[in-house]
Tab-separated table of C-alpha atoms and ligand atoms in Angstrom:
chain	number	residue	atom	x	y	z
S	1	MET	CA	-32.089	-7.762	-21.814
S	2	LYS	CA	-32.747	-4.695	-19.602
S	3	PRO	CA	-33.239	-1.259	-22.133
S	4	THR	CA	-30.554	0.271	-21.508
S	5	VAL	CA	-29.240	3.934	-21.956
S	6	TRP	CA	-25.224	3.819	-22.223
S	7	HIS	CA	-24.073	7.350	-21.113
S	8	ASN	CA	-21.013	9.338	-20.091
S	9	LEU	CA	-19.581	8.674	-23.417
S	10	ASN	CA	-18.447	10.526	-27.064
S	11	LEU	CA	-19.786	9.216	-29.960
S	12	CYS	CA	-18.720	8.583	-33.687
S	13	PRO	CA	-21.909	6.818	-35.134
S	14	HIS	CA	-20.739	6.947	-38.630
S	15	GLY	CA	-17.166	5.572	-38.465
S	16	ASP	CA	-16.024	9.356	-39.838
S	17	PRO	CA	-13.939	11.317	-37.054
S	18	ASP	CA	-15.305	14.270	-38.472
S	19	VAL	CA	-19.092	13.666	-37.555
S	20	THR	CA	-19.122	13.121	-33.646
S	21	ILE	CA	-21.539	13.857	-30.962
S	22	LEU	CA	-19.207	14.467	-27.790
S	23	ASP	CA	-21.078	13.858	-24.232
S	24	GLY	CA	-23.546	11.417	-26.237
S	25	ALA	CA	-25.891	8.632	-25.322
S	26	ILE	CA	-27.507	5.542	-27.037
S	27	ALA	CA	-30.657	3.816	-25.802
S	28	VAL	CA	-31.051	0.209	-26.437
S	29	GLN	CA	-34.129	-1.521	-26.359
S	30	ASP	CA	-34.480	-5.119	-24.742
S	31	ASP	CA	-34.439	-6.848	-28.145
S	32	GLY	CA	-30.595	-5.312	-28.724
S	33	THR	CA	-31.542	-2.815	-31.282
S	34	ILE	CA	-30.924	1.182	-30.762
S	35	ALA	CA	-33.725	2.904	-30.170
S	36	TRP	CA	-32.173	6.461	-30.190
S	37	LEU	CA	-28.646	7.870	-29.881
S	38	GLY	CA	-27.635	11.591	-29.672
S	39	ALA	CA	-26.225	14.192	-27.308
S	40	GLN	CA	-27.029	13.105	-23.509
S	41	ARG	CA	-28.581	16.655	-22.925
S	42	ASP	CA	-31.262	15.734	-25.844
S	43	LEU	CA	-31.826	12.133	-24.411
S	44	PRO	CA	-35.830	12.083	-24.650
S	45	SER	CA	-37.923	11.499	-21.369
S	46	LEU	CA	-39.207	8.400	-22.350
S	47	TYR	CA	-35.600	6.700	-21.619
S	48	ALA	CA	-34.863	8.708	-18.715
S	49	GLY	CA	-35.963	5.744	-16.080
S	50	TRP	CA	-34.162	3.216	-18.256
S	51	HIS	CA	-31.370	1.064	-16.617
S	52	ARG	CA	-28.061	2.921	-17.129
S	53	GLU	CA	-24.582	1.894	-17.967
S	54	ASP	CA	-21.458	4.131	-17.544
S	55	LEU	CA	-18.553	4.343	-20.457
S	56	LYS	CA	-16.362	6.478	-18.460
S	57	ARG	CA	-15.937	8.789	-20.965
S	58	ALA	CA	-15.134	6.380	-23.386
S	59	TRP	CA	-15.036	7.179	-27.394
S	60	VAL	CA	-17.553	4.997	-28.725
S	61	THR	CA	-17.438	3.515	-32.552
S	62	PRO	CA	-19.505	1.138	-34.474
S	63	GLY	CA	-18.048	-2.633	-34.140
S	64	LEU	CA	-15.104	-3.046	-36.416
S	65	VAL	CA	-15.549	-5.169	-39.361
S	66	ASP	CA	-12.826	-7.339	-40.631
S	67	CYS	CA	-13.736	-7.827	-44.033
S	68	HIS	CA	-10.718	-10.127	-45.197
S	69	THR	CA	-9.724	-13.108	-43.489
S	70	HIS	CA	-8.556	-16.723	-43.686
S	71	LEU	CA	-8.970	-16.967	-39.844
S	72	VAL	CA	-9.723	-20.893	-40.309
S	73	TYR	CA	-6.730	-22.887	-40.681
S	74	GLY	CA	-4.483	-25.811	-39.469
S	75	GLY	CA	-1.007	-25.661	-38.420
S	76	GLN	CA	1.180	-22.065	-38.886
S	77	ARG	CA	4.037	-21.414	-41.022
S	78	ALA	CA	6.930	-20.076	-38.631
S	79	ASP	CA	9.542	-22.699	-40.641
S	80	GLU	CA	8.775	-21.184	-43.913
S	81	PHE	CA	9.156	-17.389	-42.476
S	82	ALA	CA	12.425	-18.317	-41.513
S	83	GLN	CA	13.400	-19.775	-44.940
S	84	ARG	CA	12.240	-16.205	-46.269
S	85	LEU	CA	14.201	-14.804	-43.781
S	86	ALA	CA	17.593	-16.913	-45.290
S	87	GLY	CA	16.389	-15.602	-48.588
S	88	ALA	CA	13.898	-17.522	-50.273
S	89	SER	CA	11.012	-15.643	-51.920
S	90	TYR	CA	7.017	-16.266	-51.286
S	91	GLU	CA	6.838	-17.399	-54.652
S	92	GLU	CA	9.892	-19.683	-54.872
S	93	ILE	CA	8.583	-21.032	-51.605
S	94	ALA	CA	4.958	-21.575	-53.450
S	95	ARG	CA	6.688	-23.550	-56.541
S	96	ARG	CA	8.574	-25.830	-54.202
S	97	GLY	CA	5.322	-27.181	-52.878
S	98	GLY	CA	5.583	-25.107	-49.533
S	99	GLY	CA	2.927	-22.067	-48.994
S	100	ILE	CA	-0.520	-22.293	-49.111
S	101	VAL	CA	-0.184	-25.836	-50.114
S	102	SER	CA	1.507	-26.936	-46.776
S	103	THR	CA	-1.500	-25.283	-44.910
S	104	VAL	CA	-3.700	-27.289	-46.928
S	105	ARG	CA	-1.975	-30.302	-45.679
S	106	ALA	CA	-2.280	-29.246	-42.182
S	107	THR	CA	-5.712	-28.264	-42.509
S	108	ARG	CA	-7.024	-31.524	-44.311
S	109	ALA	CA	-5.360	-33.612	-41.317
S	110	ALA	CA	-7.479	-31.591	-38.524
S	111	SER	CA	-10.004	-32.650	-36.828
S	112	GLU	CA	-13.372	-30.233	-37.323
S	113	GLU	CA	-12.858	-29.728	-33.531
S	114	ALA	CA	-8.976	-29.023	-33.732
S	115	LEU	CA	-9.608	-26.835	-36.359
S	116	PHE	CA	-12.449	-25.003	-34.150
S	117	ALA	CA	-10.291	-24.507	-31.223
S	118	GLN	CA	-7.089	-22.960	-33.072
S	119	SER	CA	-9.461	-20.891	-35.013
S	120	ALA	CA	-11.495	-19.839	-31.781
S	121	GLU	CA	-8.265	-18.463	-30.356
S	122	ARG	CA	-7.596	-15.849	-33.163
S	123	LEU	CA	-10.936	-14.784	-33.143
S	124	GLU	CA	-10.952	-13.982	-29.505
S	125	ALA	CA	-8.280	-11.773	-30.145
S	126	LEU	CA	-9.733	-9.818	-32.907
S	127	LEU	CA	-12.851	-9.676	-30.670
S	128	ALA	CA	-11.239	-8.085	-27.847
S	129	GLU	CA	-10.354	-5.333	-30.156
S	130	GLY	CA	-13.770	-4.538	-30.999
S	131	VAL	CA	-14.603	-6.669	-34.119
S	132	THR	CA	-18.398	-7.553	-33.844
S	133	ALA	CA	-18.811	-8.474	-37.816
S	134	ILE	CA	-15.913	-10.843	-39.828
S	135	GLU	CA	-15.481	-12.221	-43.195
S	136	ILE	CA	-14.048	-15.745	-43.166
S	137	LYS	CA	-12.703	-17.443	-46.363
S	138	SER	CA	-12.162	-21.366	-46.888
S	139	GLY	CA	-9.352	-21.983	-49.305
S	140	TYR	CA	-7.119	-24.495	-47.290
S	141	GLY	CA	-9.181	-27.281	-47.929
S	142	LEU	CA	-9.401	-27.643	-52.098
S	143	ASP	CA	-11.309	-30.513	-51.923
S	144	LEU	CA	-15.117	-30.674	-51.122
S	145	GLU	CA	-14.947	-32.238	-47.672
S	146	SER	CA	-12.363	-30.085	-46.410
S	147	GLU	CA	-13.776	-26.995	-47.746
S	148	ARG	CA	-17.273	-28.084	-46.095
S	149	LYS	CA	-14.832	-28.628	-42.600
S	150	MET	CA	-13.387	-25.021	-42.782
S	151	LEU	CA	-17.035	-23.329	-43.815
S	152	ARG	CA	-18.746	-25.611	-41.028
S	153	VAL	CA	-15.951	-24.190	-38.549
S	154	ALA	CA	-16.677	-20.564	-39.732
S	155	ARG	CA	-19.982	-20.704	-39.218
S	156	ARG	CA	-19.805	-22.361	-35.910
S	157	LEU	CA	-17.800	-19.720	-34.473
S	158	GLY	CA	-20.172	-17.265	-35.687
S	159	GLU	CA	-22.763	-19.358	-33.426
S	160	ARG	CA	-20.692	-19.870	-30.345
S	161	TYR	CA	-19.083	-16.099	-30.075
S	162	PRO	CA	-20.784	-12.849	-30.172
S	163	VAL	CA	-19.624	-11.866	-33.747
S	164	THR	CA	-21.737	-12.202	-37.231
S	165	VAL	CA	-19.579	-14.223	-39.570
S	166	TYR	CA	-19.782	-13.923	-43.318
S	167	THR	CA	-18.214	-16.764	-45.272
S	168	THR	CA	-16.525	-16.860	-48.419
S	169	PHE	CA	-15.875	-20.150	-50.578
S	170	LEU	CA	-12.301	-19.423	-51.977
S	171	GLY	CA	-11.998	-22.970	-53.581
S	172	ALA	CA	-9.946	-21.194	-56.144
S	173	HIS	CA	-7.407	-20.215	-53.954
S	174	ALA	CA	-4.295	-22.510	-54.881
S	175	LEU	CA	-4.118	-26.046	-57.159
S	176	PRO	CA	-4.002	-29.081	-54.617
S	177	PRO	CA	-1.615	-31.652	-55.282
S	178	GLU	CA	-3.860	-34.018	-56.883
S	179	PHE	CA	-4.524	-31.905	-59.352
S	180	ALA	CA	-1.041	-30.716	-60.091
S	181	GLY	CA	-0.722	-30.126	-64.061
S	182	ARG	CA	-4.503	-30.143	-64.338
S	183	ALA	CA	-5.832	-26.947	-63.046
S	184	ASP	CA	-8.750	-26.385	-65.506
S	185	ALA	CA	-9.927	-29.859	-64.260
S	186	TYR	CA	-9.628	-28.371	-60.783
S	187	ILE	CA	-11.555	-25.429	-61.862
S	188	ASN	CA	-14.263	-27.578	-63.030
S	189	GLU	CA	-14.371	-29.440	-59.780
S	190	VAL	CA	-14.748	-26.184	-57.939
S	191	CYS	CA	-17.676	-24.931	-60.528
S	192	ASP	CA	-19.683	-28.117	-61.057
S	193	ARG	CA	-19.049	-29.907	-58.046
S	194	MET	CA	-17.826	-27.785	-54.817
S	195	LEU	CA	-19.608	-24.503	-54.998
S	196	PRO	CA	-23.157	-26.066	-55.875
S	197	ALA	CA	-22.825	-28.246	-53.081
S	198	LEU	CA	-21.193	-25.986	-50.355
S	199	ALA	CA	-23.869	-23.270	-51.821
S	200	ASP	CA	-26.701	-25.787	-51.411
S	201	GLU	CA	-25.778	-26.288	-47.775
S	202	GLY	CA	-25.984	-22.828	-46.971
S	203	LEU	CA	-22.462	-22.629	-46.156
S	204	VAL	CA	-21.719	-19.981	-49.023
S	205	ASP	CA	-22.098	-16.140	-48.485
S	206	ALA	CA	-19.778	-15.076	-51.522
S	207	VAL	CA	-17.225	-16.554	-53.534
S	208	ASP	CA	-13.739	-15.635	-53.967
S	209	VAL	CA	-10.735	-16.257	-56.474
S	210	PHE	CA	-6.837	-15.738	-55.826
S	211	CYS	CA	-6.327	-14.437	-59.633
S	212	GLU	CA	-2.507	-14.094	-59.932
S	213	ARG	CA	0.612	-15.611	-61.613
S	214	ILE	CA	0.616	-18.403	-58.765
S	215	GLY	CA	-2.979	-18.483	-58.384
S	216	PHE	CA	-5.558	-19.144	-61.209
S	217	SER	CA	-5.822	-17.269	-64.609
S	218	LEU	CA	-8.434	-14.741	-65.759
S	219	ALA	CA	-9.877	-17.416	-68.072
S	220	GLN	CA	-10.114	-19.650	-64.938
S	221	SER	CA	-11.361	-16.847	-62.526
S	222	GLU	CA	-14.051	-16.103	-64.836
S	223	ARG	CA	-15.398	-19.514	-65.130
S	224	VAL	CA	-15.664	-19.478	-61.028
S	225	PHE	CA	-17.463	-15.932	-61.374
S	226	GLU	CA	-19.908	-17.726	-63.680
S	227	ALA	CA	-20.603	-20.399	-61.456
S	228	ALA	CA	-21.081	-17.969	-58.531
S	229	GLU	CA	-23.594	-16.015	-60.389
S	230	ARG	CA	-25.447	-19.060	-61.426
S	231	ALA	CA	-25.789	-19.933	-57.443
S	232	GLY	CA	-27.160	-16.273	-56.972
S	233	LEU	CA	-23.673	-15.454	-55.045
S	234	PRO	CA	-21.758	-12.199	-54.980
S	235	VAL	CA	-18.298	-12.383	-55.974
S	236	LYS	CA	-14.746	-10.735	-55.033
S	237	VAL	CA	-11.515	-11.247	-55.729
S	238	HIS	CA	-7.629	-11.329	-54.512
S	239	ALA	CA	-6.067	-9.212	-57.437
S	240	GLU	CA	-3.273	-7.377	-58.435
S	241	GLN	CA	-1.041	-8.452	-55.305
S	242	LEU	CA	1.974	-9.685	-57.178
S	243	SER	CA	1.442	-8.571	-60.835
S	244	ASN	CA	-1.085	-6.518	-63.015
S	245	MET	CA	-3.262	-9.432	-64.473
S	246	GLY	CA	-6.723	-7.696	-64.745
S	247	GLY	CA	-8.374	-9.615	-62.141
S	248	THR	CA	-10.298	-6.460	-60.736
S	249	GLN	CA	-11.367	-5.158	-64.156
S	250	LEU	CA	-12.631	-9.102	-64.708
S	251	ALA	CA	-14.206	-9.151	-61.314
S	252	ALA	CA	-16.229	-5.721	-61.812
S	253	ARG	CA	-17.706	-7.020	-65.026
S	254	TYR	CA	-19.457	-9.455	-62.041
S	255	ASN	CA	-20.390	-6.571	-60.162
S	256	ALA	CA	-17.575	-7.708	-57.500
S	257	ILE	CA	-18.280	-6.563	-54.007
S	258	SER	CA	-14.720	-5.858	-53.253
S	259	ALA	CA	-11.489	-6.225	-54.874
S	260	ASP	CA	-8.578	-6.763	-52.813
S	261	HIS	CA	-4.768	-6.327	-52.259
S	262	LEU	CA	-4.391	-4.307	-55.023
S	263	GLU	CA	-0.748	-3.104	-54.731
S	264	PHE	CA	-0.273	-3.088	-58.769
S	265	LEU	CA	-3.897	-1.679	-59.812
S	266	ASP	CA	-3.784	0.666	-62.549
S	267	GLU	CA	-6.324	3.562	-63.817
S	268	ALA	CA	-8.410	1.110	-65.984
S	269	GLY	CA	-8.767	-1.078	-62.828
S	270	VAL	CA	-9.851	1.630	-60.912
S	271	LEU	CA	-12.217	3.045	-63.433
S	272	ALA	CA	-13.819	-0.697	-63.420
S	273	MET	CA	-14.433	-0.340	-60.031
S	274	ILE	CA	-16.158	2.749	-59.824
S	275	GLU	CA	-18.409	1.299	-62.617
S	276	SER	CA	-19.600	-1.719	-60.598
S	277	GLY	CA	-19.332	-0.127	-56.768
S	278	THR	CA	-16.686	-2.433	-56.024
S	279	VAL	CA	-14.753	-1.455	-52.592
S	280	ALA	CA	-11.010	-1.842	-52.368
S	281	VAL	CA	-9.532	-3.543	-50.064
S	282	LEU	CA	-6.175	-2.898	-48.653
S	283	LEU	CA	-4.387	-5.430	-46.764
S	284	PRO	CA	-1.170	-3.918	-45.165
S	285	GLY	CA	-0.487	-6.658	-43.070
S	286	ALA	CA	0.358	-8.836	-46.238
S	287	PHE	CA	2.391	-5.757	-47.768
S	288	TYR	CA	4.361	-5.599	-44.813
S	289	PHE	CA	5.096	-9.223	-44.069
S	290	ILE	CA	6.088	-10.347	-47.751
S	291	ARG	CA	8.255	-6.943	-47.691
S	292	GLU	CA	6.023	-5.519	-50.688
S	293	THR	CA	7.652	-2.371	-52.167
S	294	GLN	CA	5.038	-1.794	-54.588
S	295	LEU	CA	2.331	0.767	-53.026
S	296	PRO	CA	-1.589	0.480	-53.504
S	297	PRO	CA	-2.560	3.344	-56.148
S	298	LEU	CA	-4.108	5.456	-53.263
S	299	ASP	CA	-4.106	8.208	-54.660
S	300	LEU	CA	-5.705	6.946	-57.785
S	301	LEU	CA	-8.346	5.298	-55.719
S	302	ARG	CA	-9.119	8.748	-54.014
S	303	ARG	CA	-9.389	10.591	-57.006
S	304	HIS	CA	-11.914	8.261	-58.370
S	305	ARG	CA	-13.731	8.397	-55.219
S	306	VAL	CA	-13.672	4.415	-54.617
S	307	PRO	CA	-14.277	3.281	-51.078
S	308	VAL	CA	-11.281	1.952	-49.411
S	309	ALA	CA	-11.575	-0.621	-46.463
S	310	VAL	CA	-8.796	-2.213	-44.366
S	311	SER	CA	-8.556	-5.699	-43.169
S	312	THR	CA	-6.060	-8.172	-41.461
S	313	ASP	CA	-6.055	-11.001	-44.291
S	314	CYS	CA	-5.301	-12.815	-41.104
S	315	ASN	CA	-3.410	-16.192	-42.783
S	316	PRO	CA	-0.472	-18.245	-42.132
S	317	GLY	CA	1.302	-17.223	-45.337
S	318	THR	CA	1.571	-13.358	-45.361
S	319	SER	CA	-0.189	-11.837	-42.723
S	320	PRO	CA	-0.118	-13.977	-39.684
S	321	CYS	CA	-1.584	-11.223	-37.621
S	322	THR	CA	-4.783	-11.183	-35.265
S	323	SER	CA	-5.070	-7.273	-34.622
S	324	LEU	CA	-7.277	-4.850	-36.772
S	325	LEU	CA	-5.913	-1.931	-34.604
S	326	THR	CA	-2.230	-2.936	-35.949
S	327	MET	CA	-3.610	-2.822	-39.421
S	328	MET	CA	-5.143	0.784	-38.837
S	329	ASN	CA	-1.805	1.811	-37.762
S	330	MET	CA	0.098	0.115	-40.673
S	331	ALA	CA	-2.559	1.341	-43.344
S	332	ALA	CA	-1.478	4.784	-42.133
S	333	THR	CA	2.190	4.313	-41.706
S	334	LEU	CA	2.692	2.203	-44.844
S	335	PHE	CA	0.085	3.216	-47.272
S	336	ARG	CA	-0.278	7.120	-46.080
S	337	MET	CA	-3.997	6.805	-45.422
S	338	SER	CA	-5.720	9.554	-43.267
S	339	VAL	CA	-6.939	8.879	-39.750
S	340	PRO	CA	-10.711	9.298	-41.225
S	341	GLU	CA	-10.182	7.172	-44.027
S	342	VAL	CA	-8.688	4.515	-41.725
S	343	LEU	CA	-11.598	4.631	-39.436
S	344	ARG	CA	-13.876	4.390	-42.692
S	345	GLY	CA	-12.123	1.918	-43.645
S	346	VAL	CA	-12.834	-0.583	-40.726
S	347	THR	CA	-16.190	0.171	-40.409
S	348	VAL	CA	-18.703	1.735	-43.071
S	349	HIS	CA	-16.129	0.812	-46.011
S	350	ALA	CA	-15.253	-2.255	-44.729
S	351	ALA	CA	-19.273	-3.141	-44.255
S	352	ARG	CA	-19.852	-2.542	-47.835
S	353	ALA	CA	-16.899	-4.759	-48.597
S	354	LEU	CA	-19.361	-7.553	-47.364
S	355	GLY	CA	-22.383	-6.253	-49.226
S	356	GLN	CA	-23.627	-5.003	-45.809
S	357	ALA	CA	-23.679	-1.863	-45.327
S	358	GLY	CA	-27.190	-1.920	-44.232
S	359	ARG	CA	-26.516	-3.952	-41.253
S	360	HIS	CA	-22.573	-3.052	-40.191
S	361	GLY	CA	-20.468	-0.304	-39.967
S	362	THR	CA	-22.689	2.470	-38.472
S	363	LEU	CA	-24.915	3.290	-35.534
S	364	GLU	CA	-28.306	4.310	-36.035
S	365	ALA	CA	-31.636	3.854	-34.719
S	366	GLY	CA	-33.309	0.756	-35.845
S	367	ARG	CA	-29.820	-0.908	-35.845
S	368	GLN	CA	-28.349	-4.074	-33.878
S	369	ALA	CA	-26.527	-2.393	-31.144
S	370	ASP	CA	-22.759	-3.407	-31.892
S	371	PHE	CA	-20.339	-1.037	-30.580
S	372	ALA	CA	-16.979	-0.794	-29.159
S	373	ALA	CA	-15.940	1.600	-26.443
S	374	TRP	CA	-12.146	3.088	-26.311
S	375	ARG	CA	-10.117	4.205	-23.707
S	376	VAL	CA	-8.702	7.090	-25.438
S	377	GLN	CA	-8.755	10.781	-25.465
S	378	SER	CA	-9.377	11.368	-29.326
S	379	LEU	CA	-10.447	9.159	-32.075
S	380	ALA	CA	-6.964	9.448	-33.637
S	381	GLU	CA	-5.330	7.288	-31.067
S	382	LEU	CA	-6.986	4.575	-32.521
S	383	VAL	CA	-4.784	4.797	-35.523
S	384	TYR	CA	-1.710	6.029	-33.666
S	385	TRP	CA	-0.915	3.481	-31.090
S	386	PHE	CA	0.192	0.330	-31.952
S	387	GLY	CA	0.641	-3.036	-29.750
S	388	ARG	CA	-1.500	-1.473	-27.243
S	389	PRO	CA	-4.832	-2.667	-25.867
S	390	LEU	CA	-7.410	0.030	-26.226
S	391	CYS	CA	-10.765	-1.438	-26.316
S	392	SER	CA	-12.716	-1.001	-22.805
S	393	ARG	CA	-15.884	-2.691	-23.918
S	394	VAL	CA	-17.285	-4.454	-26.563
S	395	VAL	CA	-21.422	-4.283	-26.717
S	396	ARG	CA	-23.148	-6.857	-29.347
S	397	ALA	CA	-26.987	-6.741	-29.419
S	398	GLY	CA	-27.056	-4.539	-26.184
S	399	HIS	CA	-24.817	-7.080	-24.156
S	400	THR	CA	-21.582	-6.411	-22.987
S	401	VAL	CA	-19.854	-9.403	-24.545
S	402	TYR	CA	-16.125	-8.205	-23.819
S	403	GLN	CA	-14.527	-5.686	-21.026
S	404	MET	CA	-11.091	-4.872	-20.412
S	405	ARG	CA	-9.589	-5.982	-17.041
S	406	GLY	CA	-10.107	-2.879	-14.645
S	407	ASP	CA	-12.705	-1.197	-16.569
D	1	DI6	N1	-3.366	-13.860	-50.845
D	1	DI6	C1	-2.713	-13.822	-49.915
D	1	DI6	O1	-2.118	-12.911	-49.189
D	1	DI6	C2	-2.734	-15.114	-48.919
D	1	DI6	N2	-3.877	-15.596	-49.882
D	1	DI6	C3	-4.072	-14.996	-51.062
D	1	DI6	O2	-4.345	-15.428	-51.964
D	1	DI6	C4	-1.899	-15.790	-48.811
D	1	DI6	C5	-2.391	-17.161	-48.401
D	1	DI6	C6	-1.169	-18.100	-47.576
D	1	DI6	O3	-0.198	-17.989	-48.073
D	1	DI6	O4	-1.438	-19.140	-46.836
D	2	FE	FE1	-6.214	-13.030	-48.435
């Protein structure tokens, strides 16, 4: 790559719309890292002769981070959606052997190639909206081989596409049918066999548990956290989505990097998160799709200054969504998050939810040049529009990896 100065742009380097540089420039050296950024008029003469790329007055933000996805899975669940429209609840469908378990059947049956192909289509949609880092969970395999297949697909996506993939082992997502009535035995399998093997193979960056009435109990979740600790891996948790079970407090005791969903979180849970530095990940897509009415306790989170991230939760059951921009709009309309909160929620705070605040979510000299250029007049438009393509360019490690037609 030629050393390049990106210019004719407005810059929002920290994902904070209150800190901007009008008529800015970014100098990117040939190794794909940022040499300098600032106002065009202050560009050091050292960079004056570098190749130039004109961003046509676009707003530039850090590449977006989608910090909670189940992007890799087989099949889809439109039929179940239809059943829900006819009156069945998500929990009823799960108890009838539908829900997560039906995706488990489809994921187990899919070849690694087929799984890669259908997941890649979803990933491409996210990349066209400026996502340059993403978390991908397992949890639709629920046996060693199928969990391995999912995680391998996730890793391969990160090798074949211009995106940094962080993998999360979610073996404790649901009880596989062959363990019906034997949840503790399944947790043994997760802790003693699956997690150690997959961690040894380098397929796991973090460990997650679905701590919920229809998922796993506090005691079972704790066993998984202990196993993660033994493997030296950070933990995250799906907690307080359908009820308040105290999963967040438990995860905080294991220094969880994030606690996700959180509609039913109470103040004790929030206080525990501050102690442990846990990020709250809010998932408006799931809230919307299951027509939840309990709002996450944003005022409490604000009052206690808990960092809040926003993500797609891309999954076939509760958030069949491949648009982080749409989630940004929903975080504002449904949860009443402000524009700055939303923008930080998909940049700095999302990076922190992955334990990667040092690598993603802000633009600084010395960091990899991962940024998105937006065809908007103001940053608020990123939250205002929904269903409208806004991303004119995605640059990863200094290379243009996506360009809007006509840009
Ligand atoms: N919470 C969710 O919203 C998803 N998983 C989870 O633990 C739902 C996954 C699914 O229904 O397939
Ligand atoms: Fe999820």
